[in-house]
Amino acid sequence: MLPTAPLRDLARSVGFDLVGFARAEPIPPTFIMEWLEAGFAADMDWMGERVAERLDVDRLLPGARTVISFVNNYWRDDEVSVGSPIARYARGRDYHSTLRDRMKAFRKAVIRMSPGLGTYGSVDSGPLMEKVWAARAGLGYVGKNGCFITEPYGSWVLLATLILDAEVDDYGTGPAADRCGACRRCLMSCPTGALVGNGRVDARACLSYQTIENREQQVPEAFRLKFDNLIFGCDICQQVCPLNRRPVFAEHPRFAPRAVAELGTLELAGLTPTQYEELIPGTALARARYDVLRRNAVYALGVARQADSRYLLEKLCGDSSELVRTAAQWALCKLDP
Ligand code: B12
Ligand code: SF4
Ligand code: SF4
């Protein structure tokens, strides 16, 4: 049995803001099955492909006993990125590598303490329900906005998860008390009605999905009309949340905005392949390809009816990417209704 006190110190020393421990018990299937059956996963087929693993971490690490949940606050208000159309979590260095590096350092040190220990770690991409583990570990709860909300940092947090095949001496007591109460601000503010109750998000309507995961086709017009200075991810349901009113500045330079977060939509729509290669690798924006990022920025220019974008939009009507060409034609029509 591992003692949690030194593990907590270790988590802090590698850079995590919060850490908690949950027993590796199976997750009831209702949440994810109902979500998948309702079609809320849109075309993220990978969400339905490894459901058995998502529900039972023993399938990821045979003999799993404990799930450690790590939290990093990432909120910053640097002057340079105040008007950025990129969601906050994606403005700095790619969080996957930041949290992964921290978890690797943690894992290495724990294995030194307990040789032979089996582990399985993931940040975002593994078949794990990370918010459920963070809730079970007692670090907060899932709000009506579908986000994991902590007491000290609100929902401006990212999660990493590590499974161990050993027990620890102190487990979290489950989700923190729900602090949403009668508030419905996120539900009222979501521009596309993607919040469908009880913390469920219909990804088909969520602008985060449409800007990042919908990479093959045009975004349905009803949604692209909501690309209001928003081209990668969406923070609206977090910005309006009263539990996010007292954010804490994330000091670590890895969370500092990169050069791309200083650009506006016009500059992003006009990115050259060379600029893309200079600015995007190493950030979470790399998930959207060159053409997808420009498609999104072009929509935002159309929505803003920005007169100074006419020259660029006309040029993009002849772009080699069909995705960008069609978006530019649409945006030009918005300029000349
Ligand atoms: C698919 C996905 C998306 C989809 C769907 C969003 C969603 N809420 O499901 C899309 C593309 C829309 C998306 C958007 C975003 N995402 Co996302 N996403 C994921 C991913 C890969 C899986 C989530 C999932 O399993 N969804 C399926 C539903 C059914 O499960 P669920 O989200 O856990 O919700 C249910 C359970 O939590 C259950 N529940 C609630 N409390 C409890 C307690 C217990 C004990 C139990 C058993 C169950 C339970 O009720 C919920 C509703 O059914 C996770 C990473 C991961 N591997 O977990 C990141 C993750 C959730 N995303 C993250 C982020 C940062 C975002 C964005 C904020 C990015 C942005 N700025 O645009 C937005 C937020 C949108 C929103 N309002 O939720 C962070 C979470 C940050 C946070 N504070 O919550 C994660 C954890 C990635 C990470 N490692 O940090 N995302
Ligand atoms: S991220 Fe944006 S679109 Fe998605 S649920 Fe929140 S407010 Fe709605
Ligand atoms: S806006 Fe209100 S209802 Fe939505 S998550 Fe925040 S406190 Fe809960």
PDB file of C-alpha atoms and ligand atoms in Angstrom, residues 27-28 31-32 35 44 46-47 54 74 87-89 95 99 123-126 128-132 135-136 142 145-149 155-160 175 195 198-201 203 206 208-209 212-213 232-235 237-238, ligand 1:
ATOM      1  CA  ILE A  27     -18.041   3.258 -14.022  1.00  0.00           C
ATOM      2  CA  PRO A  28     -21.796   2.695 -14.454  1.00  0.00           C
ATOM      3  CA  PHE A  31     -23.702   8.142 -18.798  1.00  0.00           C
ATOM      4  CA  ILE A  32     -21.695   7.219 -21.847  1.00  0.00           C
ATOM      5  CA  TRP A  35     -24.733   9.988 -24.689  1.00  0.00           C
ATOM      6  CA  MET A  44     -16.150  11.228 -33.068  1.00  0.00           C
ATOM      7  CA  TRP A  46     -13.409   6.897 -31.462  1.00  0.00           C
ATOM      8  CA  MET A  47     -15.636   7.782 -28.485  1.00  0.00           C
ATOM      9  CA  ARG A  54     -13.664   3.686 -20.706  1.00  0.00           C
ATOM     10  CA  TYR A  74      -4.251  27.249 -17.091  1.00  0.00           C
ATOM     11  CA  ALA A  87      -9.918  29.312 -26.690  1.00  0.00           C
ATOM     12  CA  ARG A  88      -7.788  29.880 -23.617  1.00  0.00           C
ATOM     13  CA  TYR A  89      -6.632  26.304 -23.176  1.00  0.00           C
ATOM     14  CA  TYR A  95      -1.216  21.109 -22.810  1.00  0.00           C
ATOM     15  CA  LEU A  99       0.727  17.471 -18.513  1.00  0.00           C
ATOM     16  CA  VAL A 123      -3.896  12.998 -21.026  1.00  0.00           C
ATOM     17  CA  ASP A 124      -7.106  13.485 -22.981  1.00  0.00           C
ATOM     18  CA  SER A 125      -6.553  10.975 -25.763  1.00  0.00           C
ATOM     19  CA  GLY A 126      -6.730   7.612 -23.926  1.00  0.00           C
ATOM     20  CA  LEU A 128     -10.678   7.080 -20.049  1.00  0.00           C
ATOM     21  CA  MET A 129     -13.469   9.218 -18.615  1.00  0.00           C
ATOM     22  CA  GLU A 130     -11.199  11.773 -17.025  1.00  0.00           C
ATOM     23  CA  LYS A 131     -13.883  13.988 -15.470  1.00  0.00           C
ATOM     24  CA  VAL A 132     -15.457  10.986 -13.740  1.00  0.00           C
ATOM     25  CA  ALA A 135     -14.906  13.691  -9.483  1.00  0.00           C
ATOM     26  CA  ARG A 136     -14.391  10.360  -7.765  1.00  0.00           C
ATOM     27  CA  VAL A 142     -19.182  18.285 -13.402  1.00  0.00           C
ATOM     28  CA  ASN A 145     -21.812  23.434 -18.547  1.00  0.00           C
ATOM     29  CA  GLY A 146     -20.328  19.952 -18.927  1.00  0.00           C
ATOM     30  CA  CYS A 147     -17.017  21.121 -17.496  1.00  0.00           C
ATOM     31  CA  PHE A 148     -15.188  19.868 -14.442  1.00  0.00           C
ATOM     32  CA  ILE A 149     -15.307  22.590 -11.782  1.00  0.00           C
ATOM     33  CA  SER A 155     -13.324  25.113 -14.556  1.00  0.00           C
ATOM     34  CA  TRP A 156     -10.158  26.624 -16.080  1.00  0.00           C
ATOM     35  CA  VAL A 157      -8.397  23.320 -15.561  1.00  0.00           C
ATOM     36  CA  LEU A 158      -6.989  20.471 -17.589  1.00  0.00           C
ATOM     37  CA  LEU A 159      -6.798  16.872 -16.459  1.00  0.00           C
ATOM     38  CA  ALA A 160      -4.316  14.015 -16.543  1.00  0.00           C
ATOM     39  CA  PRO A 175     -17.765  14.338  -6.259  1.00  0.00           C
ATOM     40  CA  LEU A 195     -25.968  22.014 -23.337  1.00  0.00           C
ATOM     41  CA  ASN A 198     -27.244  17.327 -16.395  1.00  0.00           C
ATOM     42  CA  GLY A 199     -23.804  18.277 -17.692  1.00  0.00           C
ATOM     43  CA  ARG A 200     -24.393  16.607 -21.051  1.00  0.00           C
ATOM     44  CA  VAL A 201     -23.007  18.253 -24.185  1.00  0.00           C
ATOM     45  CA  ALA A 203     -21.117  17.752 -29.555  1.00  0.00           C
ATOM     46  CA  CYS A 206     -20.970  22.521 -29.707  1.00  0.00           C
ATOM     47  CA  SER A 208     -15.718  23.450 -29.719  1.00  0.00           C
ATOM     48  CA  TYR A 209     -16.527  20.343 -31.768  1.00  0.00           C
ATOM     49  CA  ILE A 212     -11.767  21.512 -33.866  1.00  0.00           C
ATOM     50  CA  GLU A 213     -13.208  18.113 -34.712  1.00  0.00           C
ATOM     51  CA  PHE A 232     -10.648  27.287 -32.283  1.00  0.00           C
ATOM     52  CA  GLY A 233     -12.551  25.968 -29.271  1.00  0.00           C
ATOM     53  CA  CYS A 234     -15.201  27.852 -27.352  1.00  0.00           C
ATOM     54  CA  ASP A 235     -15.092  29.302 -23.841  1.00  0.00           C
ATOM     55  CA  CYS A 237     -20.094  28.546 -21.122  1.00  0.00           C
ATOM     56  CA  GLN A 238     -17.043  28.947 -18.873  1.00  0.00           C
TER      57      GLN A 238
HETATM   58  C1  B12 B   1     -15.178  14.163 -26.148  1.00  0.00           C
HETATM   59  C2  B12 B   1     -14.601  15.380 -25.464  1.00  0.00           C
HETATM   60  C3  B12 B   1     -15.081  16.638 -25.859  1.00  0.00           C
HETATM   61  C4  B12 B   1     -16.311  16.796 -26.768  1.00  0.00           C
HETATM   62  C5  B12 B   1     -17.582  16.521 -25.903  1.00  0.00           C
HETATM   63  C6  B12 B   1     -17.620  17.354 -24.597  1.00  0.00           C
HETATM   64  C7  B12 B   1     -18.182  16.645 -23.397  1.00  0.00           C
HETATM   65  N1  B12 B   1     -18.445  17.435 -22.360  1.00  0.00           N
HETATM   66  O1  B12 B   1     -18.395  15.438 -23.368  1.00  0.00           O
HETATM   67  C8  B12 B   1     -16.132  18.257 -27.275  1.00  0.00           C
HETATM   68  C9  B12 B   1     -15.342  18.238 -28.576  1.00  0.00           C
HETATM   69  C10 B12 B   1     -17.433  19.032 -27.517  1.00  0.00           C
HETATM   70  C11 B12 B   1     -15.260  18.841 -26.160  1.00  0.00           C
HETATM   71  C12 B12 B   1     -15.216  20.185 -25.869  1.00  0.00           C
HETATM   72  C13 B12 B   1     -14.458  20.724 -24.836  1.00  0.00           C
HETATM   73  N2  B12 B   1     -13.495  20.095 -24.116  1.00  0.00           N
HETATM   74 CO1  B12 B   1     -13.239  18.165 -24.166  1.00  0.00          CO
HETATM   75  N3  B12 B   1     -12.961  16.284 -23.981  1.00  0.00           N
HETATM   76  C14 B12 B   1     -13.582  15.263 -24.480  1.00  0.00           C
HETATM   77  C15 B12 B   1     -13.004  13.941 -23.907  1.00  0.00           C
HETATM   78  C16 B12 B   1     -12.016  13.368 -24.942  1.00  0.00           C
HETATM   79  C17 B12 B   1     -14.021  12.876 -23.500  1.00  0.00           C
HETATM   80  C18 B12 B   1     -15.221  13.382 -22.666  1.00  0.00           C
HETATM   81  C19 B12 B   1     -16.300  12.334 -22.521  1.00  0.00           C
HETATM   82  O2  B12 B   1     -16.014  11.208 -22.146  1.00  0.00           O
HETATM   83  N4  B12 B   1     -17.554  12.701 -22.854  1.00  0.00           N
HETATM   84  C20 B12 B   1     -18.690  11.783 -22.803  1.00  0.00           C
HETATM   85  C21 B12 B   1     -19.602  12.130 -21.603  1.00  0.00           C
HETATM   86  C22 B12 B   1     -20.783  11.170 -21.554  1.00  0.00           C
HETATM   87  O3  B12 B   1     -18.844  11.938 -20.419  1.00  0.00           O
HETATM   88  P1  B12 B   1     -18.398  13.134 -19.445  1.00  0.00           P
HETATM   89  O4  B12 B   1     -17.949  14.261 -20.304  1.00  0.00           O
HETATM   90  O5  B12 B   1     -17.433  12.604 -18.439  1.00  0.00           O
HETATM   91  O6  B12 B   1     -19.756  13.584 -18.727  1.00  0.00           O
HETATM   92  C23 B12 B   1     -20.591  12.742 -17.940  1.00  0.00           C
HETATM   93  C24 B12 B   1     -19.976  12.152 -16.674  1.00  0.00           C
HETATM   94  O7  B12 B   1     -18.952  13.040 -16.199  1.00  0.00           O
HETATM   95  C25 B12 B   1     -21.176  12.052 -15.741  1.00  0.00           C
HETATM   96  N5  B12 B   1     -20.802  12.390 -14.351  1.00  0.00           N
HETATM   97  C26 B12 B   1     -20.758  13.622 -13.818  1.00  0.00           C
HETATM   98  N6  B12 B   1     -20.305  13.550 -12.553  1.00  0.00           N
HETATM   99  C27 B12 B   1     -20.086  12.238 -12.277  1.00  0.00           C
HETATM  100  C28 B12 B   1     -19.637  11.615 -11.123  1.00  0.00           C
HETATM  101  C29 B12 B   1     -19.486  10.210 -11.110  1.00  0.00           C
HETATM  102  C30 B12 B   1     -18.935   9.561  -9.902  1.00  0.00           C
HETATM  103  C31 B12 B   1     -19.842   9.437 -12.271  1.00  0.00           C
HETATM  104  C32 B12 B   1     -19.730   7.926 -12.252  1.00  0.00           C
HETATM  105  C33 B12 B   1     -20.319  10.099 -13.438  1.00  0.00           C
HETATM  106  C34 B12 B   1     -20.414  11.492 -13.423  1.00  0.00           C
HETATM  107  O8  B12 B   1     -22.122  13.025 -16.209  1.00  0.00           O
HETATM  108  C35 B12 B   1     -21.667  13.664 -17.379  1.00  0.00           C
HETATM  109  C36 B12 B   1     -22.809  13.837 -18.369  1.00  0.00           C
HETATM  110  O9  B12 B   1     -23.352  12.575 -18.749  1.00  0.00           O
HETATM  111  C37 B12 B   1     -12.233  14.490 -22.633  1.00  0.00           C
HETATM  112  C38 B12 B   1     -10.934  13.754 -22.281  1.00  0.00           C
HETATM  113  C39 B12 B   1     -11.219  12.405 -21.655  1.00  0.00           C
HETATM  114  N7  B12 B   1     -10.551  11.385 -22.128  1.00  0.00           N
HETATM  115  O10 B12 B   1     -12.025  12.308 -20.738  1.00  0.00           O
HETATM  116  C40 B12 B   1     -11.931  15.975 -23.010  1.00  0.00           C
HETATM  117  C41 B12 B   1     -12.061  17.016 -21.889  1.00  0.00           C
HETATM  118  C42 B12 B   1     -13.359  16.734 -21.173  1.00  0.00           C
HETATM  119  N8  B12 B   1     -12.210  18.280 -22.603  1.00  0.00           N
HETATM  120  C43 B12 B   1     -11.668  19.295 -22.010  1.00  0.00           C
HETATM  121  C44 B12 B   1     -11.758  20.636 -22.471  1.00  0.00           C
HETATM  122  C45 B12 B   1     -10.763  21.641 -21.931  1.00  0.00           C
HETATM  123  C46 B12 B   1     -12.750  21.002 -23.409  1.00  0.00           C
HETATM  124  C47 B12 B   1     -13.191  22.448 -23.778  1.00  0.00           C
HETATM  125  C48 B12 B   1     -13.269  23.388 -22.587  1.00  0.00           C
HETATM  126  C49 B12 B   1     -12.238  23.019 -24.866  1.00  0.00           C
HETATM  127  C50 B12 B   1     -12.668  24.364 -25.420  1.00  0.00           C
HETATM  128  N9  B12 B   1     -12.381  25.464 -24.735  1.00  0.00           N
HETATM  129  O11 B12 B   1     -13.234  24.420 -26.503  1.00  0.00           O
HETATM  130  C51 B12 B   1     -14.583  22.173 -24.402  1.00  0.00           C
HETATM  131  C52 B12 B   1     -15.708  22.268 -23.345  1.00  0.00           C
HETATM  132  C53 B12 B   1     -17.060  21.972 -23.906  1.00  0.00           C
HETATM  133  C54 B12 B   1     -18.044  21.632 -22.777  1.00  0.00           C
HETATM  134  N10 B12 B   1     -18.940  22.543 -22.472  1.00  0.00           N
HETATM  135  O12 B12 B   1     -17.944  20.534 -22.190  1.00  0.00           O
HETATM  136  C55 B12 B   1     -10.978  18.872 -20.713  1.00  0.00           C
HETATM  137  C56 B12 B   1     -11.875  19.152 -19.497  1.00  0.00           C
HETATM  138  C57 B12 B   1     -11.714  20.475 -18.841  1.00  0.00           C
HETATM  139  C58 B12 B   1     -12.775  20.697 -17.779  1.00  0.00           C
HETATM  140  N11 B12 B   1     -12.524  21.605 -16.864  1.00  0.00           N
HETATM  141  O13 B12 B   1     -13.804  20.055 -17.762  1.00  0.00           O
HETATM  142  C59 B12 B   1     -10.846  17.297 -20.932  1.00  0.00           C
HETATM  143  C60 B12 B   1     -10.949  16.455 -19.660  1.00  0.00           C
HETATM  144  C61 B12 B   1      -9.470  17.074 -21.588  1.00  0.00           C
HETATM  145  C62 B12 B   1      -8.326  17.131 -20.566  1.00  0.00           C
HETATM  146  N12 B12 B   1      -7.562  16.067 -20.417  1.00  0.00           N
HETATM  147  O14 B12 B   1      -8.118  18.121 -19.887  1.00  0.00           O
HETATM  148  N13 B12 B   1     -14.592  17.866 -25.482  1.00  0.00           N
END
